[in-house]
């Protein structure tokens, strides 16, 4: 089968690799759609921290936002899974340690992460092996594009839930990228008064085009009481800003990651009695996200700027964008196609 393989910093190619076999407890999925995200770009550039800590190494096959159809099952897996449309969790814990048995498999010290950690192959390929326990069934109303957005939106849903907004509360989201916009959409679906803070005019204009007219820059941000602040940015200074801006006794949620240390003064948290919550992964948020999508309460498809083939992925990871693509922040890949699709 064809798969996108990163062979070193700034180097990648589409290779013919052996197709996966369904091992005991696993299925093989025919990948219909996969998303490209900032983590993938960091692996391509060589900046991703896992490459420097030994948790990932080249060559590697990326892709952890995906949807597809189960094509084969391994020993111990019900054959009724064959033909089901699915997506799945990225985080695959060992299943034995105290974290896994305590419901925290996504922070298992020995976990695999699909397309990210400890050599587990990713979804930028025609087929993907996945443990059956990680699967999330997709209803007919959730198409392949929505299915491949479940994983990033699961992160956003967890962030919104962690914000613990009061009814009709005012939320400030830092960073109008994919996760920030998904969090904004989900919070708005729950009745929140959503505001976004960003830097680039194009990103803020896009946010306004999908209904978020309360968009600000650092210079225009109004002095309002923020019932919660979600930092979905990669700015090293914004975690501290989130703590400064949030109302006393409320919550800040950190779901974005900077490429350098981003300190927060604990005195701010203590003296304001602020709760700070970190969110890692969509684990625990997948089912709720599928329900939101299936009910039509959240439709993130406008975030997809284009859908391309595997041969285009290297250019995407290098930051290239075709003039014909839309303004959204997300690029999807259809692994079975060659060249630019749409």
GROMACS .gro file of C-alpha atoms in nm:
model
  342
    1UNK     CA    1   0.000   0.000   0.000
    2UNK     CA    2   0.100   0.365  -0.034
    3UNK     CA    3   0.198   0.557   0.279
    4UNK     CA    4   0.346   0.897   0.354
    5UNK     CA    5   0.677   0.855   0.536
    6UNK     CA    6   0.891   1.126   0.698
    7UNK     CA    7   1.254   1.018   0.662
    8UNK     CA    8   1.423   1.314   0.831
    9UNK     CA    9   1.380   1.685   0.904
   10UNK     CA   10   1.223   1.840   0.596
   11UNK     CA   11   1.239   1.511   0.405
   12UNK     CA   12   0.948   1.283   0.318
   13UNK     CA   13   0.817   1.062   0.040
   14UNK     CA   14   0.524   0.843  -0.051
   15UNK     CA   15   0.640   0.481  -0.037
   16UNK     CA   16   0.497   0.140  -0.112
   17UNK     CA   17   0.497  -0.041   0.223
   18UNK     CA   18   0.358  -0.377   0.335
   19UNK     CA   19  -0.011  -0.352   0.423
   20UNK     CA   20  -0.093  -0.406   0.791
   21UNK     CA   21  -0.225  -0.734   0.923
   22UNK     CA   22  -0.496  -0.741   1.188
   23UNK     CA   23  -0.326  -0.873   1.500
   24UNK     CA   24  -0.524  -1.018   1.791
   25UNK     CA   25  -0.752  -0.753   1.935
   26UNK     CA   26  -0.702  -0.524   1.636
   27UNK     CA   27  -0.875  -0.426   1.315
   28UNK     CA   28  -0.745  -0.289   0.985
   29UNK     CA   29  -0.920   0.023   0.861
   30UNK     CA   30  -0.939   0.147   0.503
   31UNK     CA   31  -0.861   0.515   0.561
   32UNK     CA   32  -1.109   0.746   0.387
   33UNK     CA   33  -0.991   1.079   0.524
   34UNK     CA   34  -0.707   1.202   0.744
   35UNK     CA   35  -0.625   1.544   0.884
   36UNK     CA   36  -0.291   1.723   0.899
   37UNK     CA   37  -0.220   1.926   1.213
   38UNK     CA   38   0.050   2.133   1.378
   39UNK     CA   39   0.201   1.829   1.548
   40UNK     CA   40   0.257   1.671   1.206
   41UNK     CA   41   0.428   1.989   1.086
   42UNK     CA   42   0.660   1.979   1.388
   43UNK     CA   43   0.758   1.620   1.307
   44UNK     CA   44   0.830   1.725   0.950
   45UNK     CA   45   1.043   2.022   1.058
   46UNK     CA   46   1.220   1.826   1.332
   47UNK     CA   47   1.100   2.057   1.610
   48UNK     CA   48   0.865   1.809   1.782
   49UNK     CA   49   0.994   1.738   2.134
   50UNK     CA   50   0.933   1.361   2.109
   51UNK     CA   51   1.211   1.346   1.849
   52UNK     CA   52   1.454   1.484   2.106
   53UNK     CA   53   1.341   1.267   2.397
   54UNK     CA   54   1.348   0.934   2.211
   55UNK     CA   55   0.971   0.889   2.212
   56UNK     CA   56   0.968   0.917   1.831
   57UNK     CA   57   1.228   0.867   1.562
   58UNK     CA   58   1.262   0.873   1.185
   59UNK     CA   59   1.145   0.718   0.961
   60UNK     CA   60   0.791   0.768   1.082
   61UNK     CA   61   0.439   0.754   0.944
   62UNK     CA   62   0.224   1.035   1.078
   63UNK     CA   63  -0.151   1.100   1.091
   64UNK     CA   64  -0.373   1.076   1.398
   65UNK     CA   65  -0.696   1.246   1.282
   66UNK     CA   66  -0.880   1.000   1.063
   67UNK     CA   67  -1.196   0.818   0.959
   68UNK     CA   68  -1.250   0.504   0.757
   69UNK     CA   69  -1.416   0.166   0.725
   70UNK     CA   70  -1.311  -0.155   0.899
   71UNK     CA   71  -1.178  -0.396   0.635
   72UNK     CA   72  -1.042  -0.685   0.846
   73UNK     CA   73  -1.039  -0.806   1.205
   74UNK     CA   74  -0.785  -0.999   1.406
   75UNK     CA   75  -0.828  -1.289   1.644
   76UNK     CA   76  -1.073  -1.223   1.924
   77UNK     CA   77  -1.252  -0.941   1.741
   78UNK     CA   78  -1.618  -0.978   1.641
   79UNK     CA   79  -1.648  -0.997   1.262
   80UNK     CA   80  -1.949  -0.766   1.289
   81UNK     CA   81  -1.697  -0.483   1.294
   82UNK     CA   82  -1.621  -0.541   0.924
   83UNK     CA   83  -1.784  -0.268   0.716
   84UNK     CA   84  -1.843  -0.032   1.008
   85UNK     CA   85  -1.744   0.330   0.963
   86UNK     CA   86  -1.517   0.439   1.246
   87UNK     CA   87  -1.268   0.680   1.388
   88UNK     CA   88  -1.061   0.621   1.698
   89UNK     CA   89  -0.854   0.733   1.993
   90UNK     CA   90  -0.494   0.832   1.932
   91UNK     CA   91  -0.375   0.730   2.279
   92UNK     CA   92  -0.318   0.357   2.330
   93UNK     CA   93  -0.225   0.274   2.688
   94UNK     CA   94  -0.068  -0.052   2.803
   95UNK     CA   95  -0.393  -0.152   2.976
   96UNK     CA   96  -0.213  -0.285   3.284
   97UNK     CA   97  -0.063   0.004   3.481
   98UNK     CA   98  -0.244   0.200   3.753
   99UNK     CA   99  -0.309   0.488   3.516
  100UNK     CA  100  -0.477   0.267   3.258
  101UNK     CA  101  -0.683   0.074   3.512
  102UNK     CA  102  -0.778   0.406   3.672
  103UNK     CA  103  -0.921   0.549   3.350
  104UNK     CA  104  -0.615   0.756   3.255
  105UNK     CA  105  -0.478   0.546   2.970
  106UNK     CA  106  -0.406   0.861   2.769
  107UNK     CA  107  -0.122   0.946   3.011
  108UNK     CA  108   0.014   0.592   3.042
  109UNK     CA  109   0.393   0.614   3.058
  110UNK     CA  110   0.424   0.326   2.809
  111UNK     CA  111   0.149   0.439   2.573
  112UNK     CA  112   0.162   0.434   2.198
  113UNK     CA  113   0.017   0.726   2.009
  114UNK     CA  114  -0.108   0.659   1.658
  115UNK     CA  115   0.115   0.840   1.413
  116UNK     CA  116   0.306   1.010   1.694
  117UNK     CA  117   0.472   0.806   1.968
  118UNK     CA  118   0.675   0.487   2.001
  119UNK     CA  119   0.659   0.391   1.633
  120UNK     CA  120   0.286   0.332   1.599
  121UNK     CA  121   0.204   0.391   1.228
  122UNK     CA  122  -0.034   0.672   1.139
  123UNK     CA  123  -0.328   0.731   0.910
  124UNK     CA  124  -0.155   0.902   0.616
  125UNK     CA  125  -0.170   0.568   0.441
  126UNK     CA  126  -0.426   0.359   0.260
  127UNK     CA  127  -0.476   0.136   0.563
  128UNK     CA  128  -0.433   0.170   0.939
  129UNK     CA  129  -0.413  -0.093   1.215
  130UNK     CA  130  -0.608   0.003   1.529
  131UNK     CA  131  -0.693  -0.182   1.853
  132UNK     CA  132  -1.065  -0.248   1.857
  133UNK     CA  133  -1.092  -0.096   2.205
  134UNK     CA  134  -0.986   0.241   2.059
  135UNK     CA  135  -1.260   0.256   1.795
  136UNK     CA  136  -1.552   0.497   1.789
  137UNK     CA  137  -1.840   0.408   1.556
  138UNK     CA  138  -1.961   0.683   1.322
  139UNK     CA  139  -2.331   0.711   1.238
  140UNK     CA  140  -2.441   0.770   0.879
  141UNK     CA  141  -2.496   1.140   0.948
  142UNK     CA  142  -2.124   1.186   1.022
  143UNK     CA  143  -1.950   1.186   0.684
  144UNK     CA  144  -1.577   1.108   0.632
  145UNK     CA  145  -1.476   1.474   0.663
  146UNK     CA  146  -1.659   1.511   0.994
  147UNK     CA  147  -1.522   1.176   1.107
  148UNK     CA  148  -1.166   1.297   1.059
  149UNK     CA  149  -1.248   1.607   1.265
  150UNK     CA  150  -1.369   1.407   1.566
  151UNK     CA  151  -1.020   1.375   1.714
  152UNK     CA  152  -0.930   1.746   1.717
  153UNK     CA  153  -1.283   1.834   1.822
  154UNK     CA  154  -1.259   1.583   2.106
  155UNK     CA  155  -0.970   1.789   2.243
  156UNK     CA  156  -1.181   2.102   2.207
  157UNK     CA  157  -1.481   1.943   2.377
  158UNK     CA  158  -1.268   1.841   2.673
  159UNK     CA  159  -1.133   2.196   2.692
  160UNK     CA  160  -1.483   2.346   2.692
  161UNK     CA  161  -1.601   2.100   2.955
  162UNK     CA  162  -1.296   2.178   3.169
  163UNK     CA  163  -1.377   2.551   3.148
  164UNK     CA  164  -1.690   2.485   3.356
  165UNK     CA  165  -1.868   2.792   3.224
  166UNK     CA  166  -2.180   2.914   3.402
  167UNK     CA  167  -2.497   2.927   3.187
  168UNK     CA  168  -2.450   3.197   2.925
  169UNK     CA  169  -2.097   3.264   3.051
  170UNK     CA  170  -1.844   3.470   2.861
  171UNK     CA  171  -1.558   3.265   2.714
  172UNK     CA  172  -1.237   3.402   2.566
  173UNK     CA  173  -1.049   3.165   2.333
  174UNK     CA  174  -0.686   3.250   2.264
  175UNK     CA  175  -0.585   3.134   1.916
  176UNK     CA  176  -0.831   3.105   1.622
  177UNK     CA  177  -0.670   2.794   1.476
  178UNK     CA  178  -0.841   2.458   1.435
  179UNK     CA  179  -0.866   2.370   1.805
  180UNK     CA  180  -0.959   2.725   1.905
  181UNK     CA  181  -1.235   2.746   1.645
  182UNK     CA  182  -1.366   2.402   1.737
  183UNK     CA  183  -1.376   2.505   2.103
  184UNK     CA  184  -1.557   2.823   2.003
  185UNK     CA  185  -1.814   2.626   1.801
  186UNK     CA  186  -1.873   2.377   2.081
  187UNK     CA  187  -1.900   2.647   2.348
  188UNK     CA  188  -2.143   2.844   2.132
  189UNK     CA  189  -2.354   2.530   2.087
  190UNK     CA  190  -2.374   2.515   2.466
  191UNK     CA  191  -2.497   2.875   2.485
  192UNK     CA  192  -2.174   3.055   2.576
  193UNK     CA  193  -2.091   3.411   2.475
  194UNK     CA  194  -1.776   3.337   2.275
  195UNK     CA  195  -1.492   3.578   2.197
  196UNK     CA  196  -1.166   3.502   2.014
  197UNK     CA  197  -0.826   3.666   2.045
  198UNK     CA  198  -0.579   3.636   1.757
  199UNK     CA  199  -0.302   3.814   1.571
  200UNK     CA  200  -0.346   3.770   1.196
  201UNK     CA  201  -0.623   3.956   1.018
  202UNK     CA  202  -0.692   3.661   0.786
  203UNK     CA  203  -0.756   3.420   1.074
  204UNK     CA  204  -0.985   3.665   1.252
  205UNK     CA  205  -1.172   3.739   0.928
  206UNK     CA  206  -1.225   3.368   0.876
  207UNK     CA  207  -1.356   3.332   1.233
  208UNK     CA  208  -1.601   3.615   1.163
  209UNK     CA  209  -1.710   3.445   0.839
  210UNK     CA  210  -1.828   3.138   1.031
  211UNK     CA  211  -2.023   3.341   1.284
  212UNK     CA  212  -1.775   3.466   1.544
  213UNK     CA  213  -1.799   3.841   1.516
  214UNK     CA  214  -1.649   3.909   1.861
  215UNK     CA  215  -1.289   3.878   1.749
  216UNK     CA  216  -1.006   4.082   1.894
  217UNK     CA  217  -0.636   4.153   1.882
  218UNK     CA  218  -0.422   4.235   2.184
  219UNK     CA  219  -0.472   4.602   2.105
  220UNK     CA  220  -0.852   4.590   2.070
  221UNK     CA  221  -0.944   4.337   2.340
  222UNK     CA  222  -1.213   4.493   2.560
  223UNK     CA  223  -1.186   4.502   2.937
  224UNK     CA  224  -1.458   4.249   3.017
  225UNK     CA  225  -1.500   3.989   3.290
  226UNK     CA  226  -1.402   3.655   3.134
  227UNK     CA  227  -1.577   3.360   3.299
  228UNK     CA  228  -1.321   3.125   3.144
  229UNK     CA  229  -1.020   3.149   2.914
  230UNK     CA  230  -0.907   2.866   2.686
  231UNK     CA  231  -0.553   2.894   2.554
  232UNK     CA  232  -0.552   2.709   2.222
  233UNK     CA  233  -0.251   2.898   2.088
  234UNK     CA  234   0.116   2.819   2.044
  235UNK     CA  235   0.227   3.153   2.186
  236UNK     CA  236   0.472   3.127   2.476
  237UNK     CA  237   0.336   3.442   2.643
  238UNK     CA  238  -0.032   3.352   2.622
  239UNK     CA  239  -0.062   3.100   2.907
  240UNK     CA  240   0.035   3.378   3.151
  241UNK     CA  241  -0.203   3.618   2.975
  242UNK     CA  242  -0.486   3.369   3.018
  243UNK     CA  243  -0.429   3.360   3.393
  244UNK     CA  244  -0.412   3.739   3.406
  245UNK     CA  245  -0.738   3.785   3.214
  246UNK     CA  246  -0.967   3.527   3.372
  247UNK     CA  247  -1.209   3.630   3.646
  248UNK     CA  248  -1.107   3.539   4.002
  249UNK     CA  249  -1.246   3.206   4.109
  250UNK     CA  250  -1.287   3.086   3.749
  251UNK     CA  251  -1.089   2.857   3.518
  252UNK     CA  252  -0.816   2.872   3.257
  253UNK     CA  253  -0.772   2.574   3.027
  254UNK     CA  254  -0.448   2.499   2.846
  255UNK     CA  255  -0.487   2.289   2.531
  256UNK     CA  256  -0.229   2.464   2.307
  257UNK     CA  257   0.145   2.405   2.324
  258UNK     CA  258   0.428   2.649   2.259
  259UNK     CA  259   0.758   2.534   2.112
  260UNK     CA  260   0.942   2.694   2.405
  261UNK     CA  261   0.877   2.723   2.781
  262UNK     CA  262   0.562   2.922   2.858
  263UNK     CA  263   0.572   3.008   3.230
  264UNK     CA  264   0.272   3.098   3.441
  265UNK     CA  265   0.320   3.280   3.772
  266UNK     CA  266   0.163   3.062   4.041
  267UNK     CA  267   0.104   3.375   4.250
  268UNK     CA  268  -0.152   3.485   3.992
  269UNK     CA  269  -0.337   3.154   4.025
  270UNK     CA  270  -0.326   3.153   4.403
  271UNK     CA  271  -0.416   3.517   4.466
  272UNK     CA  272  -0.703   3.500   4.217
  273UNK     CA  273  -0.811   3.150   4.331
  274UNK     CA  274  -0.796   3.037   3.969
  275UNK     CA  275  -0.818   2.674   3.861
  276UNK     CA  276  -0.578   2.585   3.578
  277UNK     CA  277  -0.652   2.271   3.375
  278UNK     CA  278  -0.435   2.103   3.113
  279UNK     CA  279  -0.594   1.897   2.835
  280UNK     CA  280  -0.397   1.627   2.652
  281UNK     CA  281  -0.576   1.439   2.373
  282UNK     CA  282  -0.934   1.367   2.278
  283UNK     CA  283  -0.956   1.061   2.503
  284UNK     CA  284  -1.287   1.082   2.683
  285UNK     CA  285  -1.421   1.338   2.435
  286UNK     CA  286  -1.475   1.125   2.124
  287UNK     CA  287  -1.825   0.994   2.192
  288UNK     CA  288  -1.958   1.335   2.296
  289UNK     CA  289  -1.810   1.493   1.985
  290UNK     CA  290  -1.973   1.236   1.757
  291UNK     CA  291  -2.306   1.310   1.925
  292UNK     CA  292  -2.265   1.685   1.863
  293UNK     CA  293  -2.177   1.627   1.498
  294UNK     CA  294  -2.454   1.371   1.442
  295UNK     CA  295  -2.716   1.604   1.589
  296UNK     CA  296  -2.600   1.891   1.368
  297UNK     CA  297  -2.525   2.108   1.671
  298UNK     CA  298  -2.169   2.166   1.551
  299UNK     CA  299  -2.057   2.161   1.186
  300UNK     CA  300  -1.683   2.222   1.151
  301UNK     CA  301  -1.660   2.136   0.780
  302UNK     CA  302  -1.603   2.503   0.686
  303UNK     CA  303  -1.267   2.473   0.866
  304UNK     CA  304  -1.140   2.243   0.588
  305UNK     CA  305  -0.952   2.449   0.331
  306UNK     CA  306  -0.881   2.161   0.092
  307UNK     CA  307  -0.859   1.785   0.056
  308UNK     CA  308  -0.546   1.653  -0.116
  309UNK     CA  309  -0.376   1.325  -0.201
  310UNK     CA  310  -0.071   1.175  -0.031
  311UNK     CA  311   0.160   1.324  -0.292
  312UNK     CA  312   0.066   1.676  -0.178
  313UNK     CA  313   0.132   1.621   0.194
  314UNK     CA  314   0.500   1.717   0.191
  315UNK     CA  315   0.417   2.058   0.046
  316UNK     CA  316   0.138   2.105   0.301
  317UNK     CA  317   0.374   2.025   0.589
  318UNK     CA  318   0.622   2.275   0.449
  319UNK     CA  319   0.355   2.543   0.480
  320UNK     CA  320   0.255   2.575   0.115
  321UNK     CA  321  -0.103   2.668   0.026
  322UNK     CA  322  -0.259   2.680  -0.320
  323UNK     CA  323  -0.443   2.999  -0.412
  324UNK     CA  324  -0.751   2.793  -0.498
  325UNK     CA  325  -0.782   2.656  -0.145
  326UNK     CA  326  -1.028   2.800   0.103
  327UNK     CA  327  -0.933   3.016   0.401
  328UNK     CA  328  -0.991   2.750   0.669
  329UNK     CA  329  -0.703   2.626   0.885
  330UNK     CA  330  -0.741   2.251   0.824
  331UNK     CA  331  -0.608   2.039   0.536
  332UNK     CA  332  -0.747   1.690   0.482
  333UNK     CA  333  -0.594   1.401   0.292
  334UNK     CA  334  -0.766   1.126   0.095
  335UNK     CA  335  -0.498   0.853   0.091
  336UNK     CA  336  -0.656   0.652  -0.190
  337UNK     CA  337  -0.625   0.943  -0.436
  338UNK     CA  338  -0.321   1.084  -0.610
  339UNK     CA  339  -0.259   1.454  -0.658
  340UNK     CA  340  -0.477   1.743  -0.555
  341UNK     CA  341  -0.840   1.646  -0.498
  342UNK     CA  342  -1.020   1.971  -0.409
   0.00000   0.00000   0.00000
